[in-house]
CSV table of C-alpha atoms in Angstrom, one decimal:
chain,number,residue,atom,x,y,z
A,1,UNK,CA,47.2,-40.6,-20.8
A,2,UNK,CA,44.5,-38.1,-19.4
A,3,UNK,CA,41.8,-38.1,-21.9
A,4,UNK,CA,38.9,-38.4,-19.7
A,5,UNK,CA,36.5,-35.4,-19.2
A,6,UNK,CA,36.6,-35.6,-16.0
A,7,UNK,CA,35.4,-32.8,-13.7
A,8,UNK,CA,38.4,-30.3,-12.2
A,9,UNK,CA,36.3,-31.7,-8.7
A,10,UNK,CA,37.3,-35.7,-9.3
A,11,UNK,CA,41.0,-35.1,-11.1
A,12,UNK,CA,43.2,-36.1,-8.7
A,13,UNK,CA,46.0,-34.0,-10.0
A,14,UNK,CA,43.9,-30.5,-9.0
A,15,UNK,CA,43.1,-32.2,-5.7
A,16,UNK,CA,46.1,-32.1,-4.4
A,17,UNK,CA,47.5,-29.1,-5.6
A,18,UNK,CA,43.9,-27.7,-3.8
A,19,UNK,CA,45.5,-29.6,-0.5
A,20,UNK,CA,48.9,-28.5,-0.6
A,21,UNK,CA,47.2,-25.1,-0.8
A,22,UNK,CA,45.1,-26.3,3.0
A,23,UNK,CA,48.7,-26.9,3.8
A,24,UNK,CA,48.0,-30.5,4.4
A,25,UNK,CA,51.0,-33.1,3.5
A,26,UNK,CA,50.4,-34.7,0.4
A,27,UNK,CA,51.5,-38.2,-1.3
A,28,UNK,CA,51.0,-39.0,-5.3
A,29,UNK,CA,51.1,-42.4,-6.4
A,30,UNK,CA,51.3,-43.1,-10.6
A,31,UNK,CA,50.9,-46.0,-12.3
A,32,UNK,CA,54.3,-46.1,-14.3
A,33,UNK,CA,53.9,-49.4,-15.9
A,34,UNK,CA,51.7,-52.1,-16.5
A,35,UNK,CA,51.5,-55.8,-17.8
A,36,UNK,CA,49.2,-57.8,-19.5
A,37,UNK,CA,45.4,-56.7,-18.2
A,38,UNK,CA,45.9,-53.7,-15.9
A,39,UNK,CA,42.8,-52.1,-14.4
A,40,UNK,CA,44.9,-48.7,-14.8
A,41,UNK,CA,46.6,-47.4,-17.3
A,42,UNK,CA,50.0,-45.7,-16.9
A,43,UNK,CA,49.9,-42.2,-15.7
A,44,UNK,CA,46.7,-42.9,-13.6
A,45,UNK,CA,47.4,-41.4,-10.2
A,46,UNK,CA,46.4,-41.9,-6.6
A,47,UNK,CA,47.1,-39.0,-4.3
A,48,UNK,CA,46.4,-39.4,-0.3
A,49,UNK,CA,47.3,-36.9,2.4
A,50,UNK,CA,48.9,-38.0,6.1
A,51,UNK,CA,45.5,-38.5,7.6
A,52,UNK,CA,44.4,-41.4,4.6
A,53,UNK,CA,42.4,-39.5,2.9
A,54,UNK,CA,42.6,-40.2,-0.8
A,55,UNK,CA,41.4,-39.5,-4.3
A,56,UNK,CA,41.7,-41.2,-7.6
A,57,UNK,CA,42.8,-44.4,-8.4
A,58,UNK,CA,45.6,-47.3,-9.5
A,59,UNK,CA,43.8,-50.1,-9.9
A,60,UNK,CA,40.2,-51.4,-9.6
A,61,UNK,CA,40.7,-51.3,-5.8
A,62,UNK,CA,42.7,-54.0,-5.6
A,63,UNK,CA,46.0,-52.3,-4.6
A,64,UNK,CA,44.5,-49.2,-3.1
A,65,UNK,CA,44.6,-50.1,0.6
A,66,UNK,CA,48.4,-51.1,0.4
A,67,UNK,CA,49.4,-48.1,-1.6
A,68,UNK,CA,47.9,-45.8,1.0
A,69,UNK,CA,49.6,-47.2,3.8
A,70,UNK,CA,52.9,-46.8,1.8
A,71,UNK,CA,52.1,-43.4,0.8
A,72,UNK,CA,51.7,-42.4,4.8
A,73,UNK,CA,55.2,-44.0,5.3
A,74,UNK,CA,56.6,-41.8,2.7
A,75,UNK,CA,55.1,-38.8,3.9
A,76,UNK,CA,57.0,-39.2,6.9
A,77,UNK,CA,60.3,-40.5,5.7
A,78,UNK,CA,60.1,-38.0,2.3
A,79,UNK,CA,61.8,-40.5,0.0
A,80,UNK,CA,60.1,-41.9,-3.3
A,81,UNK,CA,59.7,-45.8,-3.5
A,82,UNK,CA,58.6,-47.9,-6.3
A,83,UNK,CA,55.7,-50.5,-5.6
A,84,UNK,CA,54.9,-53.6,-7.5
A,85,UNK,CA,51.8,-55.8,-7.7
A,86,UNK,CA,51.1,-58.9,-9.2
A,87,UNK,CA,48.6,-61.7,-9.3
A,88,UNK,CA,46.8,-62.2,-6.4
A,89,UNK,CA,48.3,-65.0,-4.3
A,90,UNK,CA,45.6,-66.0,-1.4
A,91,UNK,CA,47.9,-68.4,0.5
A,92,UNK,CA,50.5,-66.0,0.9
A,93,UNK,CA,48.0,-62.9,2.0
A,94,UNK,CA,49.6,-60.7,-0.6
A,95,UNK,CA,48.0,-57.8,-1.9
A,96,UNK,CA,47.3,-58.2,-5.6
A,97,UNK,CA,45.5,-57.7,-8.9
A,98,UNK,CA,43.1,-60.8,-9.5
A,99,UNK,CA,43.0,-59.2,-13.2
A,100,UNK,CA,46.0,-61.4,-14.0
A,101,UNK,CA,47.7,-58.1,-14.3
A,102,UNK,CA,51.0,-56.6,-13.1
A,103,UNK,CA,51.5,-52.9,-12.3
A,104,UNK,CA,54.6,-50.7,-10.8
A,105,UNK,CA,53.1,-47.8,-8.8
A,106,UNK,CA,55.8,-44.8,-8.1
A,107,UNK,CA,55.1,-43.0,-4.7
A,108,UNK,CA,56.3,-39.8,-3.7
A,109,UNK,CA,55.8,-37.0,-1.3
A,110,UNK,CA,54.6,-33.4,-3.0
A,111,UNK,CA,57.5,-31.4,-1.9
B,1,UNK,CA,57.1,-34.2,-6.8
B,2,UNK,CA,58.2,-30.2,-6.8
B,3,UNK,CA,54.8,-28.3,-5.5
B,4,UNK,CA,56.3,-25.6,-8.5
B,5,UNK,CA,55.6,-28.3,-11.2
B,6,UNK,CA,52.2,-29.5,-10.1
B,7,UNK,CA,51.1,-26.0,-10.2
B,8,UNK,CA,53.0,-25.2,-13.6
B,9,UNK,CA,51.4,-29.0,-14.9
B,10,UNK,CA,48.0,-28.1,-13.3
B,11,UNK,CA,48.4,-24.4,-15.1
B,12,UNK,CA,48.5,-26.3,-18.5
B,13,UNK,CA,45.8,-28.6,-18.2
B,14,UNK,CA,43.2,-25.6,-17.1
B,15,UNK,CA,44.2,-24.2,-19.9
B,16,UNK,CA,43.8,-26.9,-22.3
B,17,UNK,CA,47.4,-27.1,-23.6
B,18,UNK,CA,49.3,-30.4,-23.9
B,19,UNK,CA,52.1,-30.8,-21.3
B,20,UNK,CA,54.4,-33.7,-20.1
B,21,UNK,CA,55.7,-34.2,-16.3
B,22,UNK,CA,59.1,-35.7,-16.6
B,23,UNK,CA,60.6,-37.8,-13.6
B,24,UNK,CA,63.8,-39.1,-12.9
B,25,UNK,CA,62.8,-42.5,-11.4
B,26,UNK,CA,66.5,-42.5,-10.2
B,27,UNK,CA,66.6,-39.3,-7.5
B,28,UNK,CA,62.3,-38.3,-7.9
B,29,UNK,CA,63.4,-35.0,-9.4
B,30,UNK,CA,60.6,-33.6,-12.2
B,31,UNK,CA,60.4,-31.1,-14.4
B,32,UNK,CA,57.4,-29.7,-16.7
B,33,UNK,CA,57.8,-29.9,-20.4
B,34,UNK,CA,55.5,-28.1,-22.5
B,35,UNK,CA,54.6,-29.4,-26.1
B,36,UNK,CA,57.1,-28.1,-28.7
B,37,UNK,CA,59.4,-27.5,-25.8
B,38,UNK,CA,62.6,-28.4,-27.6
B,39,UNK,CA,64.5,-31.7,-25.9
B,40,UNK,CA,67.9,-32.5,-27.0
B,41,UNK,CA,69.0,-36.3,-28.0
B,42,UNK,CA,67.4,-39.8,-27.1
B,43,UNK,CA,64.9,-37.9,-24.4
B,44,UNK,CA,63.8,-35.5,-26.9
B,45,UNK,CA,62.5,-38.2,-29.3
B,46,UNK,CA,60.7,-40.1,-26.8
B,47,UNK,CA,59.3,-37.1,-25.4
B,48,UNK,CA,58.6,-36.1,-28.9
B,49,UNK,CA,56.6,-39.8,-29.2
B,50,UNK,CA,54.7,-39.8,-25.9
B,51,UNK,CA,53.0,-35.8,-27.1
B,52,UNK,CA,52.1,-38.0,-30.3
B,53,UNK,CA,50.7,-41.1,-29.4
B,54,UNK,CA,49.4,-39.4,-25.9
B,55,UNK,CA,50.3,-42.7,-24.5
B,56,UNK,CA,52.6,-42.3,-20.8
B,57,UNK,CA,55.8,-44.5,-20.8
B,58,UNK,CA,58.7,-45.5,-18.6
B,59,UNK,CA,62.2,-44.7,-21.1
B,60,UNK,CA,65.5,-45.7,-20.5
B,61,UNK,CA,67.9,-43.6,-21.7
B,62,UNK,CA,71.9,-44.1,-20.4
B,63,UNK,CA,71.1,-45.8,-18.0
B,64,UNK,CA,68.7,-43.8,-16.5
B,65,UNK,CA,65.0,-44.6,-16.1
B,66,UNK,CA,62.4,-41.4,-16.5
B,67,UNK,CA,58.8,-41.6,-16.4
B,68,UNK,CA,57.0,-39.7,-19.2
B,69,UNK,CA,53.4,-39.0,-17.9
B,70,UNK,CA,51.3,-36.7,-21.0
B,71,UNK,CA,48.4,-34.8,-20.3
B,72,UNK,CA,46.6,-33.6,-23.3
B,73,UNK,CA,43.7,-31.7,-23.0
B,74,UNK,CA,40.2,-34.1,-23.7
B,75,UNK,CA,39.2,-33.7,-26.7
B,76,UNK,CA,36.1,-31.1,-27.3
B,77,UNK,CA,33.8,-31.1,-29.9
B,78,UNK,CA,31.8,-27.8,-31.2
B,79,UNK,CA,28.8,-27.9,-33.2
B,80,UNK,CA,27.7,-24.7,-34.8
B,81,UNK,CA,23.6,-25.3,-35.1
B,82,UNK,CA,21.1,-26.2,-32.9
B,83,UNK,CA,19.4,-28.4,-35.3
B,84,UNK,CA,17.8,-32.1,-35.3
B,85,UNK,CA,21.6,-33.9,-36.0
B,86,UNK,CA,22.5,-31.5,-33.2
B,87,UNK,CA,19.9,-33.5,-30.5
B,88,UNK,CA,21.4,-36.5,-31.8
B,89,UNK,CA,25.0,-35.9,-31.7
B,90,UNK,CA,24.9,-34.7,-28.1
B,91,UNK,CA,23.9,-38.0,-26.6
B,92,UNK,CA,26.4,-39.9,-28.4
B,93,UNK,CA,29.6,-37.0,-27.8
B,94,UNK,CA,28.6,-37.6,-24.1
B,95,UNK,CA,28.9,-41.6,-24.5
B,96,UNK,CA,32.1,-41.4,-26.3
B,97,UNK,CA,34.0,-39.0,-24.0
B,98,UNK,CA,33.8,-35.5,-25.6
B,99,UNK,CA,32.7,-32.6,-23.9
B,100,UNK,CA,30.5,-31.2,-26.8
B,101,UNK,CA,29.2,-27.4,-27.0
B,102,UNK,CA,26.3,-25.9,-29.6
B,103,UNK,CA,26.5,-22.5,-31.4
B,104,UNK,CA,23.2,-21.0,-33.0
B,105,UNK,CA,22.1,-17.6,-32.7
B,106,UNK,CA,18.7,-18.4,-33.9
B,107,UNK,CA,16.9,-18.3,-30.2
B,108,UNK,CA,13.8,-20.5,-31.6
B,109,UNK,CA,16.3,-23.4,-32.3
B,110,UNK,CA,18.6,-23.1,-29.2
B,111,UNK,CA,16.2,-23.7,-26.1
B,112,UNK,CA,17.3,-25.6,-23.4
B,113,UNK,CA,14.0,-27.7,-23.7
B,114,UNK,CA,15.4,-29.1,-27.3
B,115,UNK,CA,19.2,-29.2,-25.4
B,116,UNK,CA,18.4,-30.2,-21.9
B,117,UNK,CA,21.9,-31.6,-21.3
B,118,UNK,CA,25.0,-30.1,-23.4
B,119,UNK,CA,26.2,-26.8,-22.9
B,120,UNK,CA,23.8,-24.2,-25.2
B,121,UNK,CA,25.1,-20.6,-26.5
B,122,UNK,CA,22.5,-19.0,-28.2
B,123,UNK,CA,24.3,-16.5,-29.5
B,124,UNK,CA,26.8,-16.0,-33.1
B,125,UNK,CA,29.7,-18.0,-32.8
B,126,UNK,CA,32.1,-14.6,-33.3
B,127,UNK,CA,31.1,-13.6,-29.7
B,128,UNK,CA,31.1,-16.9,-27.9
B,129,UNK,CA,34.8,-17.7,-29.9
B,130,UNK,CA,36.2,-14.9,-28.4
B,131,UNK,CA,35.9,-16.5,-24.9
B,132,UNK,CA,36.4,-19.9,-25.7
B,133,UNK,CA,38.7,-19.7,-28.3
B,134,UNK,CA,39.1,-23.2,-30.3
B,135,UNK,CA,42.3,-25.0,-30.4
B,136,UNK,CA,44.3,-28.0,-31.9
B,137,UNK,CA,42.4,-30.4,-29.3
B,138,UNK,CA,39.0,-29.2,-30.3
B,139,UNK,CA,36.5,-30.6,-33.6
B,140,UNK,CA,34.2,-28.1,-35.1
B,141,UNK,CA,31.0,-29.1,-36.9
B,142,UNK,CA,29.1,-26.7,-38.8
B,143,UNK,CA,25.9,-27.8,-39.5
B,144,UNK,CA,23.7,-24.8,-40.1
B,145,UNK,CA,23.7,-24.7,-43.8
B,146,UNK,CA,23.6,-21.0,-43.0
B,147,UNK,CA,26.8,-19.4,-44.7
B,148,UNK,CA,26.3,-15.9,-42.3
B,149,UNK,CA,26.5,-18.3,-39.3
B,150,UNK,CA,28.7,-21.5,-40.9
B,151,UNK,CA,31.6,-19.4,-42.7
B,152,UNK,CA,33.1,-17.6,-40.1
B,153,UNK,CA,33.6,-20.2,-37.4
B,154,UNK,CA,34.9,-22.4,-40.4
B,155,UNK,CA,37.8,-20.2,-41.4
B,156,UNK,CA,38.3,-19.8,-37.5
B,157,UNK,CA,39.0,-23.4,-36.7
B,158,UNK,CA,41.1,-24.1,-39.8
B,159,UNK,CA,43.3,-21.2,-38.6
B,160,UNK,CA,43.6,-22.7,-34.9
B,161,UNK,CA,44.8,-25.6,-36.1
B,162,UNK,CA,41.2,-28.0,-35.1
B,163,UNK,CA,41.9,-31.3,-35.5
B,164,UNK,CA,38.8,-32.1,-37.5
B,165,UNK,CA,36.5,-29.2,-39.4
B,166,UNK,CA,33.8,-30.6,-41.2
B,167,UNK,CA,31.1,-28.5,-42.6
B,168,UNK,CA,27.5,-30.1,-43.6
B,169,UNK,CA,26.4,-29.7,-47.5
B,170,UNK,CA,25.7,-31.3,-50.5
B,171,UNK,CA,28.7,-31.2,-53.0
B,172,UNK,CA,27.3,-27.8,-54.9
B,173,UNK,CA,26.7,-26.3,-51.5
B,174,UNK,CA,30.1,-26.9,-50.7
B,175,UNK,CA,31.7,-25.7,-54.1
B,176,UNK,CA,29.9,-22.2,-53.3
B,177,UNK,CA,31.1,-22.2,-49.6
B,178,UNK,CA,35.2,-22.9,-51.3
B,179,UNK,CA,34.7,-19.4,-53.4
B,180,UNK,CA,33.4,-17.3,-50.0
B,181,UNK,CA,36.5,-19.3,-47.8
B,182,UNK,CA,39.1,-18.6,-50.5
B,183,UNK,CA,38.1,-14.7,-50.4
B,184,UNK,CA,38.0,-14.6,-46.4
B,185,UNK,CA,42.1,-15.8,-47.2
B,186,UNK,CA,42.1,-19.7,-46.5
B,187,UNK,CA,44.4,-21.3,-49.0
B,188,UNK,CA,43.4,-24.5,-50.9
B,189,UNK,CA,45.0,-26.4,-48.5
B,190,UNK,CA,43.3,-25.5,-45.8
B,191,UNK,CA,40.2,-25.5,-47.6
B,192,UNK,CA,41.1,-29.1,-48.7
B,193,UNK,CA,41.4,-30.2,-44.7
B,194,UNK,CA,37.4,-29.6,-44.4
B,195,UNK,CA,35.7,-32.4,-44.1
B,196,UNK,CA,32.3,-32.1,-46.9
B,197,UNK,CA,30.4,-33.9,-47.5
B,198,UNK,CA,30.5,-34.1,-43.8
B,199,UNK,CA,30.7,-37.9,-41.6
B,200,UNK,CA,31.8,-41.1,-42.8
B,201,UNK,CA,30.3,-42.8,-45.9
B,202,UNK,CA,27.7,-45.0,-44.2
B,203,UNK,CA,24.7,-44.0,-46.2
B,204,UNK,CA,23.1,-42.5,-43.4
B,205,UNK,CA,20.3,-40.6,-44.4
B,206,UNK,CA,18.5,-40.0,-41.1
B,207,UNK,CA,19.8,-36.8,-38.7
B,208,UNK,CA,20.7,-39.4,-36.2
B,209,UNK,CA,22.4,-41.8,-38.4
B,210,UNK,CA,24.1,-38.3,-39.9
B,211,UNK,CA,25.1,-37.7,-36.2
B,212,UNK,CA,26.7,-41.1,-36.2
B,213,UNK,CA,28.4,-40.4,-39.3
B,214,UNK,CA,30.0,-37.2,-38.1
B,215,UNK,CA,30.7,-38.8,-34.6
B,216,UNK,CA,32.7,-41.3,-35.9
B,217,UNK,CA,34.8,-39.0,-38.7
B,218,UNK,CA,35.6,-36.9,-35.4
B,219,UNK,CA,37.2,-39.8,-33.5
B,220,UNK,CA,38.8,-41.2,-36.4
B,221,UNK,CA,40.7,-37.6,-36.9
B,222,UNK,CA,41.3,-37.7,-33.2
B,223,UNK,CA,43.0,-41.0,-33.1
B,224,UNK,CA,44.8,-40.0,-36.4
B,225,UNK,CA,46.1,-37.1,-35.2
B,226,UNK,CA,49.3,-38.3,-33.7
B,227,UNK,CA,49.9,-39.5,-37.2
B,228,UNK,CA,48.8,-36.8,-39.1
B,229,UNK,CA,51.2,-34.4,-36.8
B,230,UNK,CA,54.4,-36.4,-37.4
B,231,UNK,CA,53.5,-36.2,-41.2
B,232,UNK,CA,53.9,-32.5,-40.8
B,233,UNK,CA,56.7,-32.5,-38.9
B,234,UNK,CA,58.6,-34.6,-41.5
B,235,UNK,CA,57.5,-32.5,-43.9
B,236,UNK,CA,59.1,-29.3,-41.7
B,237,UNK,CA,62.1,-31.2,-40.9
């Protein structure tokens, strides 16, 4: 849900249409569900464009770095995946939520 | 995503109308769904549920999964009077999320040094309404007491549907301000949906503890609204 007043300069939504518009290649990432205590709620969106610049948010910055990598991968191939994080799990060097939380991010390319 | 549908979705927001991206989760494809856009079957209902409760969900339906990501506009709150509950009520509309406005012609109560952080029209609320018209997502306040400057933005967010109008006055004030609403051609009904005695009954007596009072009606008619729009549509159905 998009409640927040937040300026047309910080939605992430307007940024990328204002990027597409620069004719730079653009990824959106959504938060599509979530489990237990996620920092995000579904809906929230992260969009990054094929140099790693990004705006917005999925999490508390726990997942960011990983979803931006993806993101660049699927502005080059141009098909959507579906990303899930969990609980943080040191030994195995996983990316994760330390919020206890599980999330499914979608990432696509914008056109 | 289709660049088309951001723009259409993006279109919607900046214009403060509610609007739903839908996503096959199966083959990415998206499409924009306007509220009241009529939806056949299983989809329609859940689409029907998500404008409602504002709340975006993953639904199933035959074995397809779509994403169901609603944008409603934020919710705005417009107080008519630049007055001492005024001050108050703009610190706390901030804290809780709401983009507040003030209305008041009278130049000696709207000065930016009394309103140093809300947006301040010191001007009748006829003109500035014809430029920011109100809608379904937006409160109104009238706190004036002044019927030439209370009344008209009154029968004005009743008609676009605000989802709270409450109107500051005692109980005889208010009984006077029925009689000039019925004969500027609000039915009872509508004139029943105004909220006077205006803010929750928490005794407050102060201006800020009024502003507290009011504050909290608002939300409370914002989180009820999801409710109070399904009553209506069973009642249309």
């Amino acid at each position: 849900m998009t409640l927040q007043t937040t300026p047309e300069k910080l939605d992430p939504l307007m940024i990328a249409e204002g990027w597409m518009a620069e004719g730079r290649d653009v990824a959106i990432a959504t938060v599509v569900e979530t489990w237990g205590s996620a920092p995000r709620p579904a809906g929230s969106h992260l969009v990054i464009d094929e140099a790693g610049n990004f705006e917005g948010s999925v999490s508390g910055g726990c997942v960011e770095g990983a979803v931006i990598a993806e993101a660049m991968d699927v502005i080059k191939q141009g098909q959507p995946r579906m990303l899930e994080f969990g609980i943080a799990d040191e030994t195995a060097w996983q990316v994760g939520l330390s919020c206890g939380g599980r999330i499914k991010v979608y990432v696509e390319r914008l056109g | 995503m289709d660049p088309y549908c951001l723009k259409k979705l993006n279109q919607e927001r900046r214009a403060r109308r509610a609007a739903l991206l839908l996503t096959d989760l199966g083959d990415g494809r998206d499409r924009v769904i306007k509220e009241g856009d009529p939806v056949a079957g299983p989809l329609g209902i859940a689409i029907n549920q998500a404008f409602l409760s504002g709340g975006s969900t993953v639904a199933e339906i035959d074995g397809r999964s779509f994403f169901l990501n609603v944008h409603l506009p934020p919710p705005r709150l417009v107080v008519i009077g630049a007055v001492h509950i005024s001050q108050a009520l703009a610190s706390m509309a901030k804290i809780a999320g709401y983009d507040m406005e003030i209305i008041d012609p009278r130049t000696a109560f709207a000065t930016p040094e009394r309103f140093p952080d809300v947006s301040l029209f010191a001007e009748w609320p006829q003109d500035i309404l014809q430029t920011r018209p109100l809608d379904p997502y937006t409160a109104v306040a009238a706190v004036t007491h002044d019927p030439k400057i209370d009344d008209l933005p009154l029968e004005r967010a009743v008609n676009a549907g605000c989802f709270y109008v409450g109107a500051l006055g005692s109980r005889k004030t208010h009984a006077k301000r029925v009689d000039r609403l019925k004969s500027l051609g609000l039915s009872d009904e509508q004139i029943g949906s105004i909220h006077s005695p205006i803010g929750l009954d928490i005794g407050a007596a102060s201006p800020a503890e009024i502003a507290v009072a009011i504050m909290g009606e608002v939300i409370k008619a914002f989180r009820a609204r999801g409710l109070r729009t399904a009553l209506q549509l069973e009642k249309t159905a």
